[in-house]
mmCIF file with all atom_site columns, C-alpha atoms in Angstrom:
data_model
loop_
_atom_site.group_PDB
_atom_site.id
_atom_site.type_symbol
_atom_site.label_atom_id
_atom_site.label_alt_id
_atom_site.label_comp_id
_atom_site.label_asym_id
_atom_site.label_entity_id
_atom_site.label_seq_id
_atom_site.pdbx_PDB_ins_code
_atom_site.Cartn_x
_atom_site.Cartn_y
_atom_site.Cartn_z
_atom_site.occupancy
_atom_site.B_iso_or_equiv
_atom_site.pdbx_formal_charge
_atom_site.auth_seq_id
_atom_site.auth_comp_id
_atom_site.auth_asym_id
_atom_site.auth_atom_id
_atom_site.pdbx_PDB_model_num
ATOM 1   C CA . MET F 1 1   ? -146.767 -49.561 52.074 1.00 0.00 ? 617 MET F CA 1
ATOM 2   C CA . LEU F 1 2   ? -144.062 -48.167 49.796 1.00 0.00 ? 618 LEU F CA 1
ATOM 3   C CA . ALA F 1 3   ? -141.602 -48.123 52.671 1.00 0.00 ? 619 ALA F CA 1
ATOM 4   C CA . ARG F 1 4   ? -142.384 -51.756 53.423 1.00 0.00 ? 620 ARG F CA 1
ATOM 5   C CA . ALA F 1 5   ? -141.933 -52.687 49.760 1.00 0.00 ? 621 ALA F CA 1
ATOM 6   C CA . ALA F 1 6   ? -138.532 -51.026 49.719 1.00 0.00 ? 622 ALA F CA 1
ATOM 7   C CA . ALA F 1 7   ? -137.581 -52.786 52.969 1.00 0.00 ? 623 ALA F CA 1
ATOM 8   C CA . CYS F 1 8   ? -138.400 -56.098 51.282 1.00 0.00 ? 624 CYS F CA 1
ATOM 9   C CA . GLY F 1 9   ? -135.888 -55.344 48.528 1.00 0.00 ? 625 GLY F CA 1
ATOM 10  C CA . MET F 1 10  ? -138.070 -53.698 45.883 1.00 0.00 ? 626 MET F CA 1
ATOM 11  C CA . THR F 1 11  ? -136.605 -50.897 43.781 1.00 0.00 ? 627 THR F CA 1
ATOM 12  C CA . LEU F 1 12  ? -139.144 -48.091 43.350 1.00 0.00 ? 628 LEU F CA 1
ATOM 13  C CA . THR F 1 13  ? -139.153 -45.651 40.458 1.00 0.00 ? 629 THR F CA 1
ATOM 14  C CA . TYR F 1 14  ? -141.351 -42.713 39.516 1.00 0.00 ? 630 TYR F CA 1
ATOM 15  C CA . LEU F 1 15  ? -143.826 -42.597 36.619 1.00 0.00 ? 631 LEU F CA 1
ATOM 16  C CA . ASP F 1 16  ? -145.367 -39.207 35.934 1.00 0.00 ? 632 ASP F CA 1
ATOM 17  C CA . ARG F 1 17  ? -149.074 -38.779 35.203 1.00 0.00 ? 633 ARG F CA 1
ATOM 18  C CA . ALA F 1 18  ? -148.604 -38.436 31.446 1.00 0.00 ? 634 ALA F CA 1
ATOM 19  C CA . ALA F 1 19  ? -146.578 -41.645 31.223 1.00 0.00 ? 635 ALA F CA 1
ATOM 20  C CA . TYR F 1 20  ? -149.027 -43.434 33.509 1.00 0.00 ? 636 TYR F CA 1
ATOM 21  C CA . ARG F 1 21  ? -151.864 -42.715 31.092 1.00 0.00 ? 637 ARG F CA 1
ATOM 22  C CA . ARG F 1 22  ? -149.775 -44.450 28.408 1.00 0.00 ? 638 ARG F CA 1
ATOM 23  C CA . LYS F 1 23  ? -148.496 -47.236 30.638 1.00 0.00 ? 639 LYS F CA 1
ATOM 24  C CA . ASP F 1 24  ? -149.679 -49.981 28.290 1.00 0.00 ? 640 ASP F CA 1
ATOM 25  C CA . THR F 1 25  ? -148.145 -48.483 25.144 1.00 0.00 ? 641 THR F CA 1
ATOM 26  C CA . GLU F 1 26  ? -145.046 -49.960 23.554 1.00 0.00 ? 642 GLU F CA 1
ATOM 27  C CA . GLU F 1 27  ? -143.282 -46.598 23.954 1.00 0.00 ? 643 GLU F CA 1
ATOM 28  C CA . VAL F 1 28  ? -143.542 -46.683 27.757 1.00 0.00 ? 644 VAL F CA 1
ATOM 29  C CA . LEU F 1 29  ? -142.874 -50.425 27.995 1.00 0.00 ? 645 LEU F CA 1
ATOM 30  C CA . ALA F 1 30  ? -139.796 -50.112 25.765 1.00 0.00 ? 646 ALA F CA 1
ATOM 31  C CA . GLY F 1 31  ? -138.503 -47.343 28.016 1.00 0.00 ? 647 GLY F CA 1
ATOM 32  C CA . LEU F 1 32  ? -138.854 -49.576 31.062 1.00 0.00 ? 648 LEU F CA 1
ATOM 33  C CA . ARG F 1 33  ? -137.035 -52.430 29.331 1.00 0.00 ? 649 ARG F CA 1
ATOM 34  C CA . ALA F 1 34  ? -134.258 -50.079 28.242 1.00 0.00 ? 650 ALA F CA 1
ATOM 35  C CA . ARG F 1 35  ? -133.787 -48.888 31.821 1.00 0.00 ? 651 ARG F CA 1
ATOM 36  C CA . TRP F 1 36  ? -134.134 -52.181 33.679 1.00 0.00 ? 652 TRP F CA 1
ATOM 37  C CA . GLY F 1 37  ? -133.025 -54.750 31.090 1.00 0.00 ? 653 GLY F CA 1
ATOM 38  C CA . GLU F 1 38  ? -134.762 -56.859 28.468 1.00 0.00 ? 654 GLU F CA 1
ATOM 39  C CA . ASP F 1 39  ? -135.389 -59.690 30.921 1.00 0.00 ? 655 ASP F CA 1
ATOM 40  C CA . VAL F 1 40  ? -137.386 -57.487 33.319 1.00 0.00 ? 656 VAL F CA 1
ATOM 41  C CA . ALA F 1 41  ? -140.854 -58.779 34.233 1.00 0.00 ? 657 ALA F CA 1
ATOM 42  C CA . ILE F 1 42  ? -143.336 -55.949 33.719 1.00 0.00 ? 658 ILE F CA 1
ATOM 43  C CA . LEU F 1 43  ? -146.533 -56.598 35.642 1.00 0.00 ? 659 LEU F CA 1
ATOM 44  C CA . PRO F 1 44  ? -149.660 -54.729 34.543 1.00 0.00 ? 660 PRO F CA 1
ATOM 45  C CA . GLU F 1 45  ? -151.692 -52.566 36.880 1.00 0.00 ? 661 GLU F CA 1
ATOM 46  C CA . GLY F 1 46  ? -153.336 -54.710 39.520 1.00 0.00 ? 662 GLY F CA 1
ATOM 47  C CA . GLY F 1 47  ? -151.139 -57.634 38.517 1.00 0.00 ? 663 GLY F CA 1
ATOM 48  C CA . SER F 1 48  ? -153.891 -58.673 36.116 1.00 0.00 ? 664 SER F CA 1
ATOM 49  C CA . ASN F 1 49  ? -152.465 -60.893 33.400 1.00 0.00 ? 665 ASN F CA 1
ATOM 50  C CA . ALA F 1 50  ? -152.961 -64.440 32.141 1.00 0.00 ? 666 ALA F CA 1
ATOM 51  C CA . ALA F 1 51  ? -150.748 -65.912 34.875 1.00 0.00 ? 667 ALA F CA 1
ATOM 52  C CA . ALA F 1 52  ? -152.772 -64.157 37.576 1.00 0.00 ? 668 ALA F CA 1
ATOM 53  C CA . VAL F 1 53  ? -156.017 -65.426 36.041 1.00 0.00 ? 669 VAL F CA 1
ATOM 54  C CA . ARG F 1 54  ? -154.782 -69.008 36.113 1.00 0.00 ? 670 ARG F CA 1
ATOM 55  C CA . GLY F 1 55  ? -153.684 -68.549 39.720 1.00 0.00 ? 671 GLY F CA 1
ATOM 56  C CA . CYS F 1 56  ? -157.039 -67.115 40.820 1.00 0.00 ? 672 CYS F CA 1
ATOM 57  C CA . ALA F 1 57  ? -158.816 -69.971 39.042 1.00 0.00 ? 673 ALA F CA 1
ATOM 58  C CA . GLU F 1 58  ? -157.511 -72.233 41.827 1.00 0.00 ? 674 GLU F CA 1
ATOM 59  C CA . LEU F 1 59  ? -159.406 -70.306 44.500 1.00 0.00 ? 675 LEU F CA 1
ATOM 60  C CA . PRO F 1 60  ? -162.851 -71.959 44.086 1.00 0.00 ? 676 PRO F CA 1
ATOM 61  C CA . GLY F 1 61  ? -161.260 -75.344 44.657 1.00 0.00 ? 677 GLY F CA 1
ATOM 62  C CA . GLU F 1 62  ? -160.255 -74.258 48.163 1.00 0.00 ? 678 GLU F CA 1
ATOM 63  C CA . ILE F 1 63  ? -163.849 -73.553 49.236 1.00 0.00 ? 679 ILE F CA 1
ATOM 64  C CA . GLU F 1 64  ? -165.195 -76.546 51.121 1.00 0.00 ? 680 GLU F CA 1
ATOM 65  C CA . ASP F 1 65  ? -168.699 -75.239 51.823 1.00 0.00 ? 681 ASP F CA 1
ATOM 66  C CA . ASP F 1 66  ? -171.431 -75.477 49.201 1.00 0.00 ? 682 ASP F CA 1
ATOM 67  C CA . TYR F 1 67  ? -172.463 -72.242 47.461 1.00 0.00 ? 683 TYR F CA 1
ATOM 68  C CA . ASP F 1 68  ? -174.279 -70.858 44.437 1.00 0.00 ? 684 ASP F CA 1
ATOM 69  C CA . VAL F 1 69  ? -172.676 -67.445 43.913 1.00 0.00 ? 685 VAL F CA 1
ATOM 70  C CA . ILE F 1 70  ? -169.152 -66.283 44.681 1.00 0.00 ? 686 ILE F CA 1
ATOM 71  C CA . CYS F 1 71  ? -168.508 -62.543 44.959 1.00 0.00 ? 687 CYS F CA 1
ATOM 72  C CA . CYS F 1 72  ? -165.313 -60.496 44.811 1.00 0.00 ? 688 CYS F CA 1
ATOM 73  C CA . PRO F 1 73  ? -164.307 -56.832 44.465 1.00 0.00 ? 689 PRO F CA 1
ATOM 74  C CA . VAL F 1 74  ? -163.154 -55.752 40.998 1.00 0.00 ? 690 VAL F CA 1
ATOM 75  C CA . GLY F 1 75  ? -160.416 -53.217 40.324 1.00 0.00 ? 691 GLY F CA 1
ATOM 76  C CA . THR F 1 76  ? -158.665 -54.423 37.182 1.00 0.00 ? 692 THR F CA 1
ATOM 77  C CA . GLY F 1 77  ? -160.555 -57.671 36.596 1.00 0.00 ? 693 GLY F CA 1
ATOM 78  C CA . GLY F 1 78  ? -157.954 -60.384 37.117 1.00 0.00 ? 694 GLY F CA 1
ATOM 79  C CA . THR F 1 79  ? -159.428 -61.897 40.271 1.00 0.00 ? 695 THR F CA 1
ATOM 80  C CA . LEU F 1 80  ? -162.939 -62.115 38.817 1.00 0.00 ? 696 LEU F CA 1
ATOM 81  C CA . ALA F 1 81  ? -161.666 -63.518 35.518 1.00 0.00 ? 697 ALA F CA 1
ATOM 82  C CA . GLY F 1 82  ? -159.794 -66.276 37.311 1.00 0.00 ? 698 GLY F CA 1
ATOM 83  C CA . ILE F 1 83  ? -162.466 -67.147 39.853 1.00 0.00 ? 699 ILE F CA 1
ATOM 84  C CA . ALA F 1 84  ? -165.108 -67.427 37.138 1.00 0.00 ? 700 ALA F CA 1
ATOM 85  C CA . ALA F 1 85  ? -162.842 -69.617 35.018 1.00 0.00 ? 701 ALA F CA 1
ATOM 86  C CA . GLY F 1 86  ? -162.305 -71.999 37.929 1.00 0.00 ? 702 GLY F CA 1
ATOM 87  C CA . LEU F 1 87  ? -165.937 -72.381 38.998 1.00 0.00 ? 703 LEU F CA 1
ATOM 88  C CA . PRO F 1 88  ? -167.652 -75.767 38.995 1.00 0.00 ? 704 PRO F CA 1
ATOM 89  C CA . GLU F 1 89  ? -170.627 -76.213 36.684 1.00 0.00 ? 705 GLU F CA 1
ATOM 90  C CA . GLY F 1 90  ? -173.797 -74.456 37.777 1.00 0.00 ? 706 GLY F CA 1
ATOM 91  C CA . ARG F 1 91  ? -172.165 -71.758 39.896 1.00 0.00 ? 707 ARG F CA 1
ATOM 92  C CA . ARG F 1 92  ? -171.605 -68.130 38.996 1.00 0.00 ? 708 ARG F CA 1
ATOM 93  C CA . ALA F 1 93  ? -169.366 -65.243 39.948 1.00 0.00 ? 709 ALA F CA 1
ATOM 94  C CA . LEU F 1 94  ? -170.432 -61.687 40.720 1.00 0.00 ? 710 LEU F CA 1
ATOM 95  C CA . GLY F 1 95  ? -167.875 -58.895 40.841 1.00 0.00 ? 711 GLY F CA 1
ATOM 96  C CA . PHE F 1 96  ? -168.385 -55.489 42.435 1.00 0.00 ? 712 PHE F CA 1
ATOM 97  C CA . ALA F 1 97  ? -166.622 -52.673 40.603 1.00 0.00 ? 713 ALA F CA 1
ATOM 98  C CA . VAL F 1 98  ? -164.836 -50.227 42.904 1.00 0.00 ? 714 VAL F CA 1
ATOM 99  C CA . LEU F 1 99  ? -164.381 -47.728 40.050 1.00 0.00 ? 715 LEU F CA 1
ATOM 100 C CA . LYS F 1 100 ? -166.862 -45.200 38.751 1.00 0.00 ? 716 LYS F CA 1
ATOM 101 C CA . GLY F 1 101 ? -167.805 -45.615 35.094 1.00 0.00 ? 717 GLY F CA 1
ATOM 102 C CA . ALA F 1 102 ? -166.363 -49.119 35.050 1.00 0.00 ? 718 ALA F CA 1
ATOM 103 C CA . GLY F 1 103 ? -168.378 -50.603 32.220 1.00 0.00 ? 719 GLY F CA 1
ATOM 104 C CA . PHE F 1 104 ? -165.095 -51.192 30.387 1.00 0.00 ? 720 PHE F CA 1
ATOM 105 C CA . LEU F 1 105 ? -164.213 -53.866 32.965 1.00 0.00 ? 721 LEU F CA 1
ATOM 106 C CA . GLU F 1 106 ? -166.500 -56.362 31.258 1.00 0.00 ? 722 GLU F CA 1
ATOM 107 C CA . GLY F 1 107 ? -164.244 -56.172 28.219 1.00 0.00 ? 723 GLY F CA 1
ATOM 108 C CA . GLU F 1 108 ? -161.159 -56.467 30.414 1.00 0.00 ? 724 GLU F CA 1
ATOM 109 C CA . VAL F 1 109 ? -162.391 -59.599 32.191 1.00 0.00 ? 725 VAL F CA 1
ATOM 110 C CA . ALA F 1 110 ? -163.270 -61.169 28.842 1.00 0.00 ? 726 ALA F CA 1
ATOM 111 C CA . ARG F 1 111 ? -159.846 -60.237 27.437 1.00 0.00 ? 727 ARG F CA 1
ATOM 112 C CA . LEU F 1 112 ? -158.036 -61.739 30.414 1.00 0.00 ? 728 LEU F CA 1
ATOM 113 C CA . GLN F 1 113 ? -159.969 -65.001 30.138 1.00 0.00 ? 729 GLN F CA 1
ATOM 114 C CA . ARG F 1 114 ? -159.200 -65.230 26.427 1.00 0.00 ? 730 ARG F CA 1
ATOM 115 C CA . GLU F 1 115 ? -155.501 -64.634 27.089 1.00 0.00 ? 731 GLU F CA 1
ATOM 116 C CA . ALA F 1 116 ? -155.415 -67.309 29.795 1.00 0.00 ? 732 ALA F CA 1
ATOM 117 C CA . TYR F 1 117 ? -157.734 -69.937 28.304 1.00 0.00 ? 733 TYR F CA 1
ATOM 118 C CA . GLY F 1 118 ? -158.606 -68.928 24.770 1.00 0.00 ? 734 GLY F CA 1
ATOM 119 C CA . ARG F 1 119 ? -162.283 -68.505 25.590 1.00 0.00 ? 735 ARG F CA 1
ATOM 120 C CA . VAL F 1 120 ? -164.693 -66.482 27.722 1.00 0.00 ? 736 VAL F CA 1
ATOM 121 C CA . SER F 1 121 ? -166.866 -68.186 30.319 1.00 0.00 ? 737 SER F CA 1
ATOM 122 C CA . GLY F 1 122 ? -170.451 -67.010 30.557 1.00 0.00 ? 738 GLY F CA 1
ATOM 123 C CA . ASN F 1 123 ? -170.808 -67.483 34.300 1.00 0.00 ? 739 ASN F CA 1
ATOM 124 C CA . TRP F 1 124 ? -169.923 -64.021 35.597 1.00 0.00 ? 740 TRP F CA 1
ATOM 125 C CA . SER F 1 125 ? -171.232 -60.470 35.756 1.00 0.00 ? 741 SER F CA 1
ATOM 126 C CA . ILE F 1 126 ? -170.150 -57.146 37.267 1.00 0.00 ? 742 ILE F CA 1
ATOM 127 C CA . ASP F 1 127 ? -172.223 -54.903 39.519 1.00 0.00 ? 743 ASP F CA 1
ATOM 128 C CA . LEU F 1 128 ? -171.502 -51.247 38.699 1.00 0.00 ? 744 LEU F CA 1
ATOM 129 C CA . GLY F 1 129 ? -173.728 -49.596 41.272 1.00 0.00 ? 745 GLY F CA 1
ATOM 130 C CA . HIS F 1 130 ? -171.737 -49.720 44.499 1.00 0.00 ? 746 HIS F CA 1
ATOM 131 C CA . HIS F 1 131 ? -168.568 -47.752 43.770 1.00 0.00 ? 747 HIS F CA 1
ATOM 132 C CA . PHE F 1 132 ? -169.495 -44.953 46.217 1.00 0.00 ? 748 PHE F CA 1
ATOM 133 C CA . GLY F 1 133 ? -168.062 -42.245 43.993 1.00 0.00 ? 749 GLY F CA 1
ATOM 134 C CA . GLY F 1 134 ? -165.068 -44.033 42.488 1.00 0.00 ? 750 GLY F CA 1
ATOM 135 C CA . TYR F 1 135 ? -161.779 -45.648 43.382 1.00 0.00 ? 751 TYR F CA 1
ATOM 136 C CA . ALA F 1 136 ? -160.701 -44.861 46.956 1.00 0.00 ? 752 ALA F CA 1
ATOM 137 C CA . ARG F 1 137 ? -163.769 -42.629 47.282 1.00 0.00 ? 753 ARG F CA 1
ATOM 138 C CA . THR F 1 138 ? -166.162 -43.140 50.137 1.00 0.00 ? 754 THR F CA 1
ATOM 139 C CA . THR F 1 139 ? -169.229 -41.707 51.858 1.00 0.00 ? 755 THR F CA 1
ATOM 140 C CA . PRO F 1 140 ? -170.160 -41.341 55.531 1.00 0.00 ? 756 PRO F CA 1
ATOM 141 C CA . GLU F 1 141 ? -172.528 -44.281 55.078 1.00 0.00 ? 757 GLU F CA 1
ATOM 142 C CA . LEU F 1 142 ? -169.787 -46.525 53.719 1.00 0.00 ? 758 LEU F CA 1
ATOM 143 C CA . GLU F 1 143 ? -167.316 -45.351 56.354 1.00 0.00 ? 759 GLU F CA 1
ATOM 144 C CA . ALA F 1 144 ? -169.782 -46.236 59.109 1.00 0.00 ? 760 ALA F CA 1
ATOM 145 C CA . PHE F 1 145 ? -170.496 -49.622 57.527 1.00 0.00 ? 761 PHE F CA 1
ATOM 146 C CA . ALA F 1 146 ? -166.780 -50.420 57.186 1.00 0.00 ? 762 ALA F CA 1
ATOM 147 C CA . ALA F 1 147 ? -166.038 -49.339 60.764 1.00 0.00 ? 763 ALA F CA 1
ATOM 148 C CA . ARG F 1 148 ? -168.954 -51.302 62.182 1.00 0.00 ? 764 ARG F CA 1
ATOM 149 C CA . HIS F 1 149 ? -167.825 -54.555 60.584 1.00 0.00 ? 765 HIS F CA 1
ATOM 150 C CA . GLY F 1 150 ? -164.059 -54.001 60.435 1.00 0.00 ? 766 GLY F CA 1
ATOM 151 C CA . PHE F 1 151 ? -163.929 -54.104 56.639 1.00 0.00 ? 767 PHE F CA 1
ATOM 152 C CA . GLU F 1 152 ? -161.205 -52.614 54.465 1.00 0.00 ? 768 GLU F CA 1
ATOM 153 C CA . ARG F 1 153 ? -163.096 -49.785 52.753 1.00 0.00 ? 769 ARG F CA 1
ATOM 154 C CA . ILE F 1 154 ? -161.570 -49.417 49.272 1.00 0.00 ? 770 ILE F CA 1
ATOM 155 C CA . TYR F 1 155 ? -162.517 -52.901 48.075 1.00 0.00 ? 771 TYR F CA 1
ATOM 156 C CA . VAL F 1 156 ? -164.100 -55.172 50.677 1.00 0.00 ? 772 VAL F CA 1
ATOM 157 C CA . ALA F 1 157 ? -166.612 -52.780 52.244 1.00 0.00 ? 773 ALA F CA 1
ATOM 158 C CA . LYS F 1 158 ? -168.028 -51.835 48.842 1.00 0.00 ? 774 LYS F CA 1
ATOM 159 C CA . MET F 1 159 ? -168.506 -55.480 47.917 1.00 0.00 ? 775 MET F CA 1
ATOM 160 C CA . MET F 1 160 ? -170.099 -56.435 51.239 1.00 0.00 ? 776 MET F CA 1
ATOM 161 C CA . TYR F 1 161 ? -172.391 -53.417 51.198 1.00 0.00 ? 777 TYR F CA 1
ATOM 162 C CA . GLY F 1 162 ? -173.393 -54.314 47.650 1.00 0.00 ? 778 GLY F CA 1
ATOM 163 C CA . ILE F 1 163 ? -174.132 -57.940 48.512 1.00 0.00 ? 779 ILE F CA 1
ATOM 164 C CA . LEU F 1 164 ? -176.421 -56.926 51.364 1.00 0.00 ? 780 LEU F CA 1
ATOM 165 C CA . ALA F 1 165 ? -178.117 -54.247 49.267 1.00 0.00 ? 781 ALA F CA 1
ATOM 166 C CA . LEU F 1 166 ? -178.807 -56.692 46.421 1.00 0.00 ? 782 LEU F CA 1
ATOM 167 C CA . ALA F 1 167 ? -180.124 -59.258 48.884 1.00 0.00 ? 783 ALA F CA 1
ATOM 168 C CA . ARG F 1 168 ? -182.564 -56.706 50.294 1.00 0.00 ? 784 ARG F CA 1
ATOM 169 C CA . GLN F 1 169 ? -183.670 -55.879 46.740 1.00 0.00 ? 785 GLN F CA 1
ATOM 170 C CA . GLY F 1 170 ? -184.401 -59.531 45.990 1.00 0.00 ? 786 GLY F CA 1
ATOM 171 C CA . ALA F 1 171 ? -181.592 -59.913 43.454 1.00 0.00 ? 787 ALA F CA 1
ATOM 172 C CA . PHE F 1 172 ? -180.758 -63.347 44.888 1.00 0.00 ? 788 PHE F CA 1
ATOM 173 C CA . ALA F 1 173 ? -183.403 -66.065 44.804 1.00 0.00 ? 789 ALA F CA 1
ATOM 174 C CA . PRO F 1 174 ? -184.519 -67.323 48.239 1.00 0.00 ? 790 PRO F CA 1
ATOM 175 C CA . GLY F 1 175 ? -182.084 -69.901 49.542 1.00 0.00 ? 791 GLY F CA 1
ATOM 176 C CA . THR F 1 176 ? -179.163 -68.698 47.403 1.00 0.00 ? 792 THR F CA 1
ATOM 177 C CA . ARG F 1 177 ? -175.851 -69.431 49.128 1.00 0.00 ? 793 ARG F CA 1
ATOM 178 C CA . VAL F 1 178 ? -173.351 -66.612 48.672 1.00 0.00 ? 794 VAL F CA 1
ATOM 179 C CA . VAL F 1 179 ? -169.598 -66.708 49.288 1.00 0.00 ? 795 VAL F CA 1
ATOM 180 C CA . ALA F 1 180 ? -167.669 -63.428 49.557 1.00 0.00 ? 796 ALA F CA 1
ATOM 181 C CA . VAL F 1 181 ? -163.943 -63.344 48.823 1.00 0.00 ? 797 VAL F CA 1
ATOM 182 C CA . ILE F 1 182 ? -162.246 -61.006 51.318 1.00 0.00 ? 798 ILE F CA 1
ATOM 183 C CA . THR F 1 183 ? -159.255 -59.686 49.391 1.00 0.00 ? 799 THR F CA 1
ATOM 184 C CA . GLY F 1 184 ? -157.673 -57.736 52.243 1.00 0.00 ? 800 GLY F CA 1
ATOM 185 C CA . GLN F 1 185 ? -158.202 -56.453 55.746 1.00 0.00 ? 801 GLN F CA 1
ATOM 186 C CA . PRO F 1 186 ? -156.634 -53.406 57.401 1.00 0.00 ? 802 PRO F CA 1
ATOM 187 C CA . SER F 1 187 ? -155.875 -55.143 60.690 1.00 0.00 ? 803 SER F CA 1
ATOM 188 C CA . THR F 1 188 ? -153.840 -58.074 59.326 1.00 0.00 ? 804 THR F CA 1
ATOM 189 C CA . PRO F 1 189 ? -150.442 -58.007 61.101 1.00 0.00 ? 805 PRO F CA 1
ATOM 190 C CA . VAL F 1 190 ? -147.466 -58.487 58.799 1.00 0.00 ? 806 VAL F CA 1
ATOM 191 C CA . GLU F 1 191 ? -143.997 -59.293 60.081 1.00 0.00 ? 807 GLU F CA 1
ATOM 192 C CA . VAL F 1 192 ? -140.977 -57.325 58.922 1.00 0.00 ? 808 VAL F CA 1
ATOM 193 C CA . CYS F 1 193 ? -139.525 -58.792 55.739 1.00 0.00 ? 809 CYS F CA 1
ATOM 194 C CA . GLY F 1 194 ? -136.163 -60.475 55.782 1.00 0.00 ? 810 GLY F CA 1
ATOM 195 C CA . ALA F 1 195 ? -133.458 -60.061 53.172 1.00 0.00 ? 811 ALA F CA 1
ATOM 196 C CA . PRO F 1 196 ? -134.778 -60.546 49.632 1.00 0.00 ? 812 PRO F CA 1
ATOM 197 C CA . THR F 1 197 ? -134.063 -63.989 48.241 1.00 0.00 ? 813 THR F CA 1
ATOM 198 C CA . GLY F 1 198 ? -135.618 -63.854 44.772 1.00 0.00 ? 814 GLY F CA 1
ATOM 199 C CA . PHE F 1 199 ? -138.868 -65.033 43.267 1.00 0.00 ? 815 PHE F CA 1
ATOM 200 C CA . ASP F 1 200 ? -137.773 -68.663 42.993 1.00 0.00 ? 816 ASP F CA 1
ATOM 201 C CA . SER F 1 201 ? -136.402 -69.107 46.498 1.00 0.00 ? 817 SER F CA 1
ATOM 202 C CA . GLY F 1 202 ? -139.534 -70.729 47.884 1.00 0.00 ? 818 GLY F CA 1
ATOM 203 C CA . GLU F 1 203 ? -139.166 -68.687 51.050 1.00 0.00 ? 819 GLU F CA 1
ATOM 204 C CA . PRO F 1 204 ? -142.159 -66.559 52.142 1.00 0.00 ? 820 PRO F CA 1
ATOM 205 C CA . ARG F 1 205 ? -141.536 -62.837 52.065 1.00 0.00 ? 821 ARG F CA 1
ATOM 206 C CA . TRP F 1 206 ? -144.231 -62.161 54.638 1.00 0.00 ? 822 TRP F CA 1
ATOM 207 C CA . ARG F 1 207 ? -146.294 -64.143 57.098 1.00 0.00 ? 823 ARG F CA 1
ATOM 208 C CA . ARG F 1 208 ? -149.704 -63.441 58.565 1.00 0.00 ? 824 ARG F CA 1
#
């Protein structure tokens, strides 16, 4: 993935573990601006910021089928924050945390919604029980489930396994219509990128 990013024109730089722990501090951010210029766009981990939330809020409008609950994996919270903000009245969003000990994500989703819209919607929740040991961790059971259905295992398989497990436990009322947002699949072919043309070129950098 890093090689592909570089081939598409991205400049990669190293951040050691100590700096990574302080990635959101002004000290680290100031260092990045000093190195790359004051006009550099610094995206947070996971790309989760107010702009991303507003973009993800457009996703529910693309769903033509009727539904009651929309589910998505949660890593940093931006996708869930946006989807929930864009839901029609009477529908709710359920995120599945892929991190262990991810209770803090509720605060992150709320923060992102406040930054994007100045308020927090009350139509979402996060399931914390299907992380399978933590980010990028897995178990033989999850591996078998992902292989059987062709799911990407870090995010999608955990969400899908969780949806089915909750359904078996009766967490969804009979007749509840559930939509699952598939955020990535391992078998999606991606063509080699062309020469970089800039963010505002309007030209796609990759095509499925």
